[in-house]
Every structure is written in C-alpha cells, then in structure tokens.
XYZ file of C-alpha atoms in Angstrom:
215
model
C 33.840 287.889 -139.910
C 36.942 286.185 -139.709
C 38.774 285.852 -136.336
C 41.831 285.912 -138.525
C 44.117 288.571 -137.517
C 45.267 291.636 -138.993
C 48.755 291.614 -137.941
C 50.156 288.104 -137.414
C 50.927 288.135 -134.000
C 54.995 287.139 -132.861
C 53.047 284.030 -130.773
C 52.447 282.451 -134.406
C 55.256 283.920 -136.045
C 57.330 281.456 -133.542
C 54.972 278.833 -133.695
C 55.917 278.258 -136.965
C 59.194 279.166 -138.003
C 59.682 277.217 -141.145
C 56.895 279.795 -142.949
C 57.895 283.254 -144.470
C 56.010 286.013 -142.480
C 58.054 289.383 -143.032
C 61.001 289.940 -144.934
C 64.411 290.723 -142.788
C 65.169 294.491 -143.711
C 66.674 297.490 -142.600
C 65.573 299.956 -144.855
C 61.858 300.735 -146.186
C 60.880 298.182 -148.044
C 57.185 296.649 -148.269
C 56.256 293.381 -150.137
C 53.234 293.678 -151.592
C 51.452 290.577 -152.563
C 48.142 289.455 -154.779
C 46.290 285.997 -154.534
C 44.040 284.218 -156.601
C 44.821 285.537 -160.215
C 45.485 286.159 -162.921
C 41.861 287.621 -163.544
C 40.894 289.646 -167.050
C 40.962 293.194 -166.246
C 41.362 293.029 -162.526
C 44.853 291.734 -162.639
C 45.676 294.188 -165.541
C 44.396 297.270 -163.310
C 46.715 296.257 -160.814
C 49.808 295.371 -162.967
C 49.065 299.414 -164.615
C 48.209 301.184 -160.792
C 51.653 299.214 -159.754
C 53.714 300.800 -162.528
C 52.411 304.175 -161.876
C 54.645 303.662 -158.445
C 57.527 301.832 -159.604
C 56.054 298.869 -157.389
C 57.529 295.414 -157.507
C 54.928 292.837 -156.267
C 54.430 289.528 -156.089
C 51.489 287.113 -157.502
C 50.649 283.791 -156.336
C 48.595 282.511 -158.748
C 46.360 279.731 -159.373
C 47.563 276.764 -161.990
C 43.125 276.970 -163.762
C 43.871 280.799 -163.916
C 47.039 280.827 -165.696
C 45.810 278.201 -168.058
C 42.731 280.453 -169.006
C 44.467 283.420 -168.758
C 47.890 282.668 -170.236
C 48.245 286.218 -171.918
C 47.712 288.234 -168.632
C 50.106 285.685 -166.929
C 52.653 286.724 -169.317
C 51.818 290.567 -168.489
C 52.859 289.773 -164.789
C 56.362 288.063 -165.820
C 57.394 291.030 -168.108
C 56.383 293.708 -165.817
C 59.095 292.083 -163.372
C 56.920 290.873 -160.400
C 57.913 287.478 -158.679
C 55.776 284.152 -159.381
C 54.200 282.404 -156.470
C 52.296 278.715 -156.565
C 48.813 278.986 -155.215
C 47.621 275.581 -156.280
C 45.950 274.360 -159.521
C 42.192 274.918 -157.902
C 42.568 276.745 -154.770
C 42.239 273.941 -152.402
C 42.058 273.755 -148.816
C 45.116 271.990 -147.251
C 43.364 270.707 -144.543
C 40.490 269.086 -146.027
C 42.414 267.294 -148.830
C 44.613 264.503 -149.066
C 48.179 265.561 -148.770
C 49.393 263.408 -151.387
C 46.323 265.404 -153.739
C 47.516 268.565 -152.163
C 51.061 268.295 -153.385
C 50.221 266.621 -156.540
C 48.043 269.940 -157.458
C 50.769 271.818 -156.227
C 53.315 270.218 -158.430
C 50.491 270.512 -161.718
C 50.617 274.167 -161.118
C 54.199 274.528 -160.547
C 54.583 272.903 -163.797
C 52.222 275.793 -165.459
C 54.789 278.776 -163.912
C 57.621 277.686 -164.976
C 56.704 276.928 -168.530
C 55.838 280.614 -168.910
C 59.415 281.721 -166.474
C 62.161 281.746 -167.794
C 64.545 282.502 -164.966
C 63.353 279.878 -162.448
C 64.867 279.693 -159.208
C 66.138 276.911 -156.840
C 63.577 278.278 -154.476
C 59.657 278.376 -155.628
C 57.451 280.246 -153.393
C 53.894 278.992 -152.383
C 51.224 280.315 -150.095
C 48.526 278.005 -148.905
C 44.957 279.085 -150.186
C 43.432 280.207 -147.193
C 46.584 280.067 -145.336
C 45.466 276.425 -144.203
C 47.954 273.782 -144.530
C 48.655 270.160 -142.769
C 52.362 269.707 -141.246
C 52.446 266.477 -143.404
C 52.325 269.021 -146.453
C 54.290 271.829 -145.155
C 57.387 269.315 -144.673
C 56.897 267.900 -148.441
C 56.483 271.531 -150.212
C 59.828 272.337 -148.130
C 61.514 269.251 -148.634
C 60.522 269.771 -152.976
C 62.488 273.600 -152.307
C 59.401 275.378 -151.820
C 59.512 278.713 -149.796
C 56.220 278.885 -147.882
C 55.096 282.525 -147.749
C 52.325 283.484 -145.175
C 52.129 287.106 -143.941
C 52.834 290.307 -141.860
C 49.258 292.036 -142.881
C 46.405 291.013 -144.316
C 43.615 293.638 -145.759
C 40.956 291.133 -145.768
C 39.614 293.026 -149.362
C 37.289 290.069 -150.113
C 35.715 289.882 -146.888
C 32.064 292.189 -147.855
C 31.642 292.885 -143.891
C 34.734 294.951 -144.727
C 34.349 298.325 -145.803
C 36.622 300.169 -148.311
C 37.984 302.425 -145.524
C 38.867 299.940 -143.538
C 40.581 297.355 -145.640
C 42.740 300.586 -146.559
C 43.222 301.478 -142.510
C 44.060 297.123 -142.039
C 47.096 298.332 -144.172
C 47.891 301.720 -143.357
C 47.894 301.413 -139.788
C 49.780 297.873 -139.408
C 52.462 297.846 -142.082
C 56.216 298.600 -141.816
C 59.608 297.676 -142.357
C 59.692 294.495 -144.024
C 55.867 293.427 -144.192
C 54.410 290.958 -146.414
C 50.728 292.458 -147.169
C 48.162 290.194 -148.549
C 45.761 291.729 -151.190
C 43.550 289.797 -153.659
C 43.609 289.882 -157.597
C 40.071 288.879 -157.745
C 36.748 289.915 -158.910
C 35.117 288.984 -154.946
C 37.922 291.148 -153.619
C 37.611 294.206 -156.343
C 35.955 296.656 -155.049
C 37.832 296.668 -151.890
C 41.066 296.073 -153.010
C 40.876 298.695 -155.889
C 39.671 301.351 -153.222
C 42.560 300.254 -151.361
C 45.837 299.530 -153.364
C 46.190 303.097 -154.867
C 46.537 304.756 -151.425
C 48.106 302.250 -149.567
C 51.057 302.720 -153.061
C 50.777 306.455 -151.897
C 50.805 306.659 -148.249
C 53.957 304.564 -148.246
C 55.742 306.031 -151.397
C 55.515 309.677 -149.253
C 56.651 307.879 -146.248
C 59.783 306.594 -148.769
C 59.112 303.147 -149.158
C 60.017 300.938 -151.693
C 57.660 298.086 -153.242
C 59.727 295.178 -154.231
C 58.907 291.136 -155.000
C 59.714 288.456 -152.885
C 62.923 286.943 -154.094
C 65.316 284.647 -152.539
C-alpha cells in the first residue's frame, strides 16, 4: 500500500506552489481526470458513462498510447474533454535523466497536438507517478507547461484497494474545486469502472458540474 495520501494535504499544497492541485471555484464544479490512456474499450466505456452525465473530463495521455490508439484519441478530442501530456512511455521523473525526461515529454507533446486542433498557449502535464525532479519541473514550466497534480486520488489501480473503497477515497474527500485522479487503464478497470458511475451520480444529485481543466 501506498503511503500516498488521499487528500493532498495544504503542507504540500504550499510546498509546492508552482503545481496545479485544485481548481479556484466558487460554485460546484469537480475536475475529473484519467491517466494512462487511451486504452481500447476501457477509454471508450468511460468517454460513453461520461456523456450519460454531461461530464467534461480531462485525459492525460501517454505519447505510445495515442500512437497505437489514434482512433480512440480522436474519440476523446470530439467528445470535448481537455488533452493532458503524460509522457511518451510513462517514465519516472526521478529516475531518468532530465534532459530524457523533457525530450519524451516534448515527443509526446508533438503527438497531441497533431491530433488538436485548438492548441493552447498553456499545455498541461502530470508527472507519471506524480514523481518529478525540480530541474524538470522548472523546464516543463519554463516550455508553458501547466503542471497538474491533485486534490484526490482514488488509487483504482492499487489491487489492495477494494471497489468500495476507491468509490468512498472519492466520495468522502471531494468538493468544490477538486482535481480527482482516476485511471483509463486495464490494471485500474475493475476499480475504476465500479467507481466512476457513482462517484458521476453522487455529485450530479449534490449539483455538481464535471468540467475539463482549461486555462
């Protein structure tokens, strides 16, 4: 088990201001988000459980996936959901070279916006495993990357996790403004399937609105 946290705590929030955590909001508004795709039929269940709620998301995908995948990668853009960068091969920030780390980074990048065609200035990226050195932090920013961590996090690929809890993880620490990690992939599937359709109704009945990360 992970001694990750649930809830991000303020401490860390501070610690590292330059990162995205939660989105600044007064109304009811919750940012879902999905790592690791696109994936064949995982992805699509999500993009068709998301439309069933009106639900905005957004999907940090990996540069291999959308190559493979290019079709499904499409299916994201035209549903309306923001694009995030989540590498070219899911690497681990701090066991990699940083200029390797950026150069992926940039490979990917490439990939997204081939396949967008409303790019913004800003690009958003979230660090595979949410592990990242300062000396790559300050060059993703400095390139007009937004680096988006999180509020929540389900933890629907961990297997020690059961279906009832990843769903509680969310249930029970989201609000106002929260940027919810979930994972489009076939380790996290089971949980995150279990999970996504009642977390989409608990928070629709409490009148929240699912929208993408945009800046």
């Amino acid at each position: 088990m992970t001694l990750t946290p649930i809830k991000t705590p303020l401490v860390a929030k501070k610690m590292f201001p330059n990162f995205v955590w939660d989105m600044a909001t007064d109304t009811k508004d919750l940012y879902l988000t999905f790592d690791d795709g696109p994936t064949p039929e995982i992805t699509e269940w999500v993009l068709k459980v998301l439309k069933e709620y009106n639900a905005l998301a957004t999907f940090f995908c990996i540069g291999k996936n959308i190559e493979e995948h290019p079709n499904i990668f499409k299916e994201i853009i035209t549903a309306g959901h923001a694009i995030g960068n989540h590498t070219q091969n899911h690497l681990k920030g701090w066991k990699t070279d940083s200029d390797v780390y950026i150069e992926n980074t940039i490979k990917a990048q490439s990939l997204i916006n081939l396949h967008q065609t409303n790019v913004s200035n800003f690009k958003l990226f979230r660090p595979p495993y949410g592990k990242i050195k300062p000396s790559q932090s300050k060059s993703l920013l400095a390139l007009n990357y937004k680096i988006i961590m999180w509020d929540v996090i389900s933890f629907d690929w961990d297997k020690e996790v059961s279906e009832e809890t990843c769903l509680n993880n969310v249930i029970s620490k989201a609000t106002k403004g929260s940027i919810v990690v979930f994972h489009d992939s076939i380790k996290a599937s089971k949980n995150m399937q279990y999970a996504l359709p009642k977390v989409l109704e608990h928070f629709s009945n409490l009148g929240y609105n699912f929208k993408p990360i945009t800046f």
